[in-house]
Coordinates of C-alpha atoms and ligand atoms in Angstrom, one line a residue:
M1 CA 17.8 -156.8 -73.9
I2 CA 20.7 -155.1 -72.2
P3 CA 21.9 -152.0 -74.1
T4 CA 25.4 -152.0 -75.4
P5 CA 28.2 -151.7 -74.4
F6 CA 28.5 -154.8 -72.2
Y7 CA 30.9 -157.5 -71.3
L8 CA 29.3 -160.9 -71.9
I9 CA 30.8 -163.8 -70.0
D10 CA 29.8 -167.2 -71.5
E11 CA 29.2 -169.7 -68.7
A12 CA 29.6 -172.8 -70.9
R13 CA 33.0 -171.6 -72.1
L14 CA 34.1 -170.7 -68.6
R15 CA 33.2 -174.1 -67.4
D16 CA 35.2 -175.7 -70.2
N17 CA 38.3 -173.9 -68.9
M18 CA 37.4 -174.8 -65.3
R19 CA 37.1 -178.5 -66.2
K20 CA 40.7 -178.4 -67.6
I21 CA 41.9 -176.8 -64.4
E22 CA 40.2 -179.5 -62.4
Q23 CA 41.7 -182.2 -64.6
L24 CA 45.1 -180.7 -64.1
R25 CA 44.7 -180.4 -60.3
Q26 CA 43.5 -184.0 -60.0
R27 CA 46.2 -185.6 -62.1
S28 CA 49.1 -183.4 -60.7
G29 CA 48.1 -182.8 -57.1
A30 CA 48.8 -179.1 -57.7
K31 CA 46.4 -176.5 -56.3
A32 CA 45.1 -173.7 -58.6
L33 CA 44.5 -170.2 -57.3
L34 CA 42.8 -167.6 -59.5
A35 CA 45.0 -164.5 -60.0
L36 CA 42.7 -161.7 -59.3
K37 CA 44.8 -159.0 -61.0
C38 CA 43.8 -160.7 -64.3
F39 CA 40.1 -161.2 -63.5
A40 CA 38.2 -160.0 -60.5
T41 CA 34.6 -160.1 -61.8
W42 CA 33.2 -161.6 -58.7
G43 CA 29.7 -162.2 -60.2
A44 CA 31.3 -165.2 -62.0
F45 CA 33.0 -166.7 -58.9
D46 CA 30.0 -168.9 -58.2
I47 CA 30.8 -170.7 -61.5
M48 CA 34.5 -171.0 -60.7
R49 CA 34.7 -171.8 -57.1
D50 CA 34.0 -175.5 -57.4
Y51 CA 36.9 -176.1 -59.8
M52 CA 39.7 -174.0 -58.1
D53 CA 41.3 -173.9 -54.7
G54 CA 41.1 -170.1 -54.0
T55 CA 42.6 -166.9 -55.0
T56 CA 45.9 -165.0 -55.0
S57 CA 46.3 -161.3 -55.0
S58 CA 48.6 -158.3 -55.6
S59 CA 47.2 -155.8 -53.2
L60 CA 45.1 -155.5 -50.0
F61 CA 41.9 -154.8 -51.9
E62 CA 42.3 -157.9 -54.2
L63 CA 43.2 -159.9 -51.1
R64 CA 40.0 -158.8 -49.3
L65 CA 37.9 -159.4 -52.4
G66 CA 39.3 -162.9 -52.7
R67 CA 38.6 -163.6 -49.0
E68 CA 35.1 -162.2 -49.1
K69 CA 33.8 -163.1 -52.5
F70 CA 35.7 -166.3 -53.5
G71 CA 36.7 -167.8 -50.1
E72 CA 38.7 -171.0 -49.9
E73 CA 42.5 -170.7 -49.8
T74 CA 43.5 -167.0 -49.9
H75 CA 47.1 -166.1 -50.8
A76 CA 48.4 -162.5 -50.3
Y77 CA 51.2 -161.1 -52.3
S78 CA 52.3 -157.5 -52.8
V79 CA 55.4 -155.9 -54.3
A80 CA 55.5 -153.9 -51.1
W81 CA 53.2 -153.9 -48.0
S82 CA 52.9 -150.7 -46.1
D83 CA 52.9 -150.5 -42.3
Q84 CA 49.3 -149.3 -42.4
E85 CA 47.9 -152.3 -44.3
I86 CA 49.9 -155.3 -43.1
D87 CA 47.7 -156.1 -40.1
E88 CA 44.6 -156.1 -42.1
A89 CA 46.3 -158.1 -44.9
I90 CA 47.3 -160.8 -42.4
S91 CA 43.8 -161.0 -41.1
Y92 CA 42.5 -162.1 -44.5
A93 CA 45.4 -164.3 -45.7
D94 CA 46.1 -168.0 -45.3
K95 CA 49.6 -167.4 -46.7
I96 CA 51.5 -164.2 -47.2
I97 CA 54.2 -163.9 -49.8
F98 CA 56.8 -161.1 -49.5
N99 CA 58.6 -159.7 -52.5
S100 CA 61.9 -159.1 -50.8
L101 CA 64.0 -160.3 -47.9
T102 CA 63.6 -156.8 -46.4
Q103 CA 59.8 -157.0 -46.4
L104 CA 59.9 -160.5 -45.0
E105 CA 62.2 -159.6 -42.1
R106 CA 60.2 -156.4 -41.4
F107 CA 56.8 -158.3 -41.2
A108 CA 57.7 -161.9 -40.3
D109 CA 56.9 -161.4 -36.6
K110 CA 53.4 -160.1 -37.3
A111 CA 52.7 -162.9 -39.7
Q112 CA 54.0 -165.6 -37.4
H113 CA 50.7 -167.5 -37.1
I114 CA 50.2 -167.9 -40.9
E115 CA 52.4 -169.4 -43.6
R116 CA 55.0 -167.1 -45.0
G117 CA 56.7 -167.2 -48.4
L118 CA 59.1 -165.2 -50.5
R119 CA 59.1 -164.4 -54.2
L120 CA 62.0 -166.0 -56.0
N121 CA 63.1 -164.5 -59.3
P122 CA 64.8 -167.2 -61.4
R123 CA 66.1 -164.4 -63.7
F124 CA 64.6 -165.9 -66.8
S125 CA 61.0 -165.7 -68.2
T126 CA 58.9 -166.4 -71.2
S127 CA 57.8 -162.8 -71.6
G128 CA 58.6 -161.1 -74.9
F129 CA 57.5 -157.6 -73.8
D130 CA 59.8 -155.9 -71.4
L131 CA 57.0 -154.0 -69.7
A132 CA 55.7 -157.3 -68.4
D133 CA 58.9 -159.2 -68.1
P134 CA 59.7 -160.1 -64.5
A135 CA 63.3 -161.0 -65.5
R136 CA 64.0 -157.6 -67.1
P137 CA 67.2 -155.9 -66.2
F138 CA 67.2 -154.6 -62.6
S139 CA 63.8 -156.3 -62.0
R140 CA 62.4 -155.5 -58.5
L141 CA 60.2 -158.6 -58.6
G142 CA 61.6 -161.1 -56.1
E143 CA 65.0 -162.3 -54.7
W144 CA 67.5 -164.3 -56.7
N145 CA 70.7 -164.0 -54.6
L146 CA 71.4 -167.4 -53.1
D147 CA 72.8 -165.9 -49.9
R148 CA 69.7 -163.9 -49.4
L149 CA 67.5 -166.8 -50.1
H150 CA 69.3 -169.0 -47.6
H151 CA 69.0 -166.2 -45.1
A152 CA 65.2 -166.2 -45.6
L153 CA 64.8 -170.0 -45.1
P154 CA 64.2 -170.0 -41.3
L155 CA 61.3 -167.5 -41.8
I156 CA 59.4 -169.1 -44.7
S157 CA 57.7 -172.3 -45.7
G158 CA 57.6 -171.7 -49.4
V159 CA 58.4 -169.6 -52.4
M160 CA 56.5 -168.1 -55.3
I161 CA 58.2 -168.1 -58.7
H162 CA 56.2 -166.3 -61.4
Y163 CA 58.1 -166.3 -64.7
N164 CA 55.7 -167.5 -67.4
C165 CA 53.7 -165.3 -69.7
E166 CA 51.1 -166.8 -72.0
N167 CA 53.5 -169.7 -72.5
S168 CA 51.8 -172.3 -74.6
D169 CA 55.0 -174.2 -75.3
F170 CA 55.1 -177.2 -72.9
D171 CA 58.7 -178.1 -73.8
L172 CA 59.9 -174.6 -72.9
F173 CA 58.1 -174.9 -69.6
D174 CA 59.7 -178.2 -68.9
Q175 CA 63.2 -176.9 -69.7
Q176 CA 62.8 -173.9 -67.5
L177 CA 61.4 -175.9 -64.6
S178 CA 64.5 -178.1 -64.9
R179 CA 66.7 -175.0 -64.7
I180 CA 64.8 -174.0 -61.5
E181 CA 65.4 -177.5 -60.1
T182 CA 69.1 -177.3 -60.8
D183 CA 69.7 -173.7 -59.7
F184 CA 67.4 -173.7 -56.6
G185 CA 66.9 -177.3 -55.8
P186 CA 68.8 -177.1 -52.5
I187 CA 66.5 -174.3 -51.3
I188 CA 63.3 -175.9 -52.6
E189 CA 63.9 -179.2 -50.9
R190 CA 63.8 -177.4 -47.5
L191 CA 60.4 -175.9 -48.2
K192 CA 56.8 -177.2 -47.9
W193 CA 55.3 -175.5 -50.9
V194 CA 56.2 -173.8 -54.2
S195 CA 54.0 -171.7 -56.3
L196 CA 54.9 -171.6 -59.9
G197 CA 52.8 -168.5 -60.6
G198 CA 50.6 -168.0 -63.6
G199 CA 51.3 -167.6 -67.3
I200 CA 51.0 -171.2 -68.4
H201 CA 48.5 -171.3 -71.2
F202 CA 47.3 -174.8 -70.4
T203 CA 43.6 -174.2 -71.2
G204 CA 44.5 -173.4 -74.8
E205 CA 43.5 -175.6 -77.7
G206 CA 45.8 -178.6 -78.1
Y207 CA 47.9 -178.0 -75.0
P208 CA 49.4 -181.2 -73.6
L209 CA 47.6 -181.0 -70.3
D210 CA 48.5 -184.5 -69.1
R211 CA 52.2 -184.0 -69.8
L212 CA 52.1 -180.8 -67.8
A213 CA 50.3 -182.6 -64.9
D214 CA 52.9 -185.4 -64.9
R215 CA 55.7 -182.9 -64.9
L216 CA 54.2 -181.0 -62.0
K217 CA 53.7 -184.2 -60.1
A218 CA 57.3 -185.2 -60.7
F219 CA 58.5 -181.9 -59.4
S220 CA 56.3 -182.0 -56.4
E221 CA 57.4 -185.6 -55.5
R222 CA 61.1 -184.9 -56.1
F223 CA 61.2 -182.1 -53.6
S224 CA 58.2 -183.1 -51.4
V225 CA 56.5 -179.8 -51.9
Q226 CA 52.9 -178.9 -52.5
V227 CA 52.7 -177.1 -55.9
F228 CA 50.5 -174.2 -56.5
L229 CA 49.6 -172.6 -59.8
E230 CA 48.1 -169.1 -60.1
P231 CA 46.3 -169.1 -63.4
G232 CA 44.9 -165.7 -64.5
E233 CA 44.5 -165.6 -68.2
A234 CA 44.3 -169.4 -68.5
S235 CA 41.2 -169.4 -66.3
I236 CA 39.2 -167.1 -68.4
T237 CA 40.7 -167.0 -71.9
Q238 CA 38.2 -167.0 -74.7
T239 CA 35.2 -166.8 -72.4
T240 CA 34.1 -163.3 -72.8
T241 CA 33.2 -160.7 -75.4
L242 CA 32.7 -157.0 -75.3
E243 CA 29.4 -156.4 -77.1
V244 CA 29.1 -153.0 -78.9
S245 CA 26.9 -151.3 -81.4
V246 CA 27.8 -149.4 -84.5
L247 CA 27.0 -145.7 -84.1
D248 CA 28.4 -144.3 -87.4
I249 CA 30.1 -145.5 -90.5
L250 CA 32.6 -143.2 -92.3
D251 CA 34.7 -143.7 -95.4
N252 CA 38.0 -141.8 -95.1
G253 CA 39.8 -143.9 -97.6
K254 CA 38.7 -146.9 -95.5
Q255 CA 35.4 -148.0 -94.1
I256 CA 35.4 -147.0 -90.5
A257 CA 32.8 -148.2 -88.1
I258 CA 32.6 -146.2 -84.9
V259 CA 31.2 -148.2 -81.9
D260 CA 29.8 -147.2 -78.5
S261 CA 33.0 -148.2 -76.7
S262 CA 36.7 -147.4 -76.5
T263 CA 40.0 -149.2 -76.4
E264 CA 41.5 -146.9 -73.8
A265 CA 38.5 -147.1 -71.5
H266 CA 37.3 -150.7 -72.0
M267 CA 40.1 -152.7 -73.5
L268 CA 43.2 -150.9 -72.5
D269 CA 45.7 -153.7 -73.1
L270 CA 45.2 -153.4 -76.8
L271 CA 46.9 -150.0 -76.5
I272 CA 49.5 -150.9 -73.9
Y273 CA 50.7 -154.0 -75.8
R274 CA 50.1 -152.6 -79.3
E275 CA 47.7 -155.4 -80.2
T276 CA 44.5 -155.4 -82.1
A277 CA 41.3 -157.2 -81.3
K278 CA 40.9 -160.7 -82.8
F279 CA 38.1 -160.0 -85.3
P280 CA 37.0 -162.3 -88.1
Q281 CA 39.1 -161.8 -91.2
S282 CA 37.5 -164.0 -93.7
G283 CA 34.4 -162.1 -94.9
A284 CA 34.1 -159.8 -97.9
H285 CA 33.1 -156.7 -96.0
R286 CA 36.1 -154.9 -94.5
Y287 CA 35.9 -152.3 -91.7
Q288 CA 38.2 -150.6 -89.3
I289 CA 36.4 -150.9 -85.9
A290 CA 37.1 -147.7 -83.9
G291 CA 36.1 -146.3 -80.5
K292 CA 34.1 -143.2 -79.7
T293 CA 36.6 -141.3 -77.7
C294 CA 38.5 -138.3 -79.0
L295 CA 41.8 -140.3 -78.9
A296 CA 43.0 -140.4 -82.5
G297 CA 44.3 -143.9 -82.2
D298 CA 41.2 -145.3 -80.4
I299 CA 41.1 -148.3 -82.8
F300 CA 40.1 -151.9 -81.9
G301 CA 41.3 -153.3 -85.2
E302 CA 40.5 -154.4 -88.7
A303 CA 37.7 -156.8 -89.4
A304 CA 36.2 -158.6 -92.4
F305 CA 32.6 -159.7 -91.9
D306 CA 30.3 -161.8 -94.0
A307 CA 27.6 -159.1 -94.1
P308 CA 27.9 -155.4 -94.3
L309 CA 27.6 -153.3 -91.1
E310 CA 24.8 -150.8 -90.7
I311 CA 24.2 -148.2 -88.0
G312 CA 22.9 -150.2 -85.1
S313 CA 24.7 -153.4 -86.0
R314 CA 26.0 -155.4 -83.1
V315 CA 29.7 -156.3 -83.1
S316 CA 31.3 -158.7 -80.6
I317 CA 34.9 -158.0 -79.7
P318 CA 36.5 -161.3 -78.7
D319 CA 38.6 -162.2 -75.6
A320 CA 37.5 -159.4 -73.3
A321 CA 38.0 -161.0 -69.9
G322 CA 41.6 -161.1 -68.9
Y323 CA 43.3 -157.8 -67.9
T324 CA 40.3 -156.1 -69.5
M325 CA 37.4 -155.7 -67.1
V326 CA 39.9 -155.1 -64.2
K327 CA 41.3 -152.1 -66.1
K328 CA 38.1 -150.4 -67.3
N329 CA 38.0 -146.7 -66.5
W330 CA 36.0 -143.5 -67.1
F331 CA 38.2 -141.9 -69.8
N332 CA 36.2 -139.5 -71.9
G333 CA 33.2 -140.2 -69.7
V334 CA 32.2 -143.0 -72.0
N335 CA 29.4 -145.2 -70.6
M336 CA 31.0 -148.0 -68.8
P337 CA 30.1 -151.5 -70.2
A338 CA 27.6 -153.4 -68.1
I339 CA 28.5 -157.0 -67.2
A340 CA 26.3 -159.9 -68.1
I341 CA 26.5 -163.7 -68.0
R342 CA 25.2 -165.9 -70.8
Q343 CA 23.9 -168.9 -68.8
Q344 CA 24.2 -172.5 -70.1
D345 CA 20.5 -172.4 -71.2
G346 CA 21.3 -169.4 -73.4
T347 CA 19.6 -166.7 -71.2
I348 CA 21.6 -163.6 -70.6
R349 CA 21.6 -162.5 -67.0
P350 CA 22.8 -158.9 -66.3
V351 CA 25.0 -158.8 -63.2
R352 CA 26.0 -155.1 -63.1
E353 CA 25.0 -151.9 -64.8
F354 CA 26.8 -148.6 -64.5
T355 CA 25.3 -145.2 -64.5
Y356 CA 26.2 -141.5 -64.3
E357 CA 26.2 -141.8 -60.5
D358 CA 29.1 -144.3 -60.7
Y359 CA 31.1 -141.9 -62.9
L360 CA 30.3 -139.1 -60.5
S361 CA 31.4 -141.1 -57.5
S362 CA 34.7 -142.0 -59.1
L363 CA 36.0 -138.5 -58.6
S364 CA 35.2 -135.5 -56.5
Ligands
LIG401 C1 50.2 -161.8 -63.2 C2 50.4 -162.9 -62.2 C3 49.7 -164.1 -62.3 C4 48.7 -164.4 -63.4 O1 49.4 -164.4 -64.6 P1 48.6 -164.9 -65.9 O2 49.6 -164.7 -67.0 O3 47.4 -164.1 -66.0 O4 48.3 -166.4 -65.7 C5 50.0 -165.0 -61.3 N1 50.9 -164.8 -60.3 C6 51.6 -163.6 -60.2 C7 52.6 -163.5 -59.1 C8 51.4 -162.6 -61.2 O5 52.1 -161.5 -61.1

């Protein structure tokens, strides 16, 4: 048995999401690239590779990881490439997508032998949180000026438009794609490919997958472009838990269970986006589940379990794959969670454990 804390990836659930991606690809003709900034746990790539077309990245290291550990089609994007990294980036990439006309013009010559693209910012999005809203005022993410876009056309074969964020509303997606068709159609029809980015929550329960597929196919046929999707969260949603143990139980006006993990170190997005973990709420035994760092607000959330907790009890913190494992850190020197995969036959296979040596080597 692996000691807690550890992230536990469920292979059967991961394959459920992967089959939806495959269904969407087959019906729509779109290609699906895993967005590594959301999930880069390469120990799971063997499970994912057969259902997806490759990876997309936001930096040189992600790009290299995608090339080396996932393979297949490898897209490179970065908000800004440096002179020092551009040659190496181009050596890994099948396509390179620049964030601005300036970057495109600066590096287009070097990237002549691969496909080049530009990020297009349609100036609307589905994000409700300005920290993560690519259409926020003065956004630096992509070009929207039609003159600049026309200027880029001779240098590119496609555009990337990332404007959705956990969007589970197909009708909204449909309307916004129509706006893109109207506003940018004359540009798109001169291109070979369009990436519509990530953020479409199409693996969620009840999502009208076939309607999405048909809409993507219609878009692709209307403009004669290859469509790409870059699912991050949708690829791995609901596949992984963070397994922790109760170390202490206090009653400071509320039952508080302290576990051998930490929001800031192991589930940082709960703090950044002011969310709480999705614990069961129906049982009779209520606890606040809190982390073991000295951060006063290190709280995973409120839970109501069917049975009382005891010291040593195991707690599963749901939905711990996306934007979670990629952000883990050594705050407070808390033991970094191991990584394990629950295989389809139920056996749990550890894929990585961390030790004091890893903590030591993370600083000097
Ligand atoms: C973040 C991001 C993605 C993945 O977004 P999800 O919401 O995780 O699907 C895809 N493409 C780009 C350009 C991104 O910045």
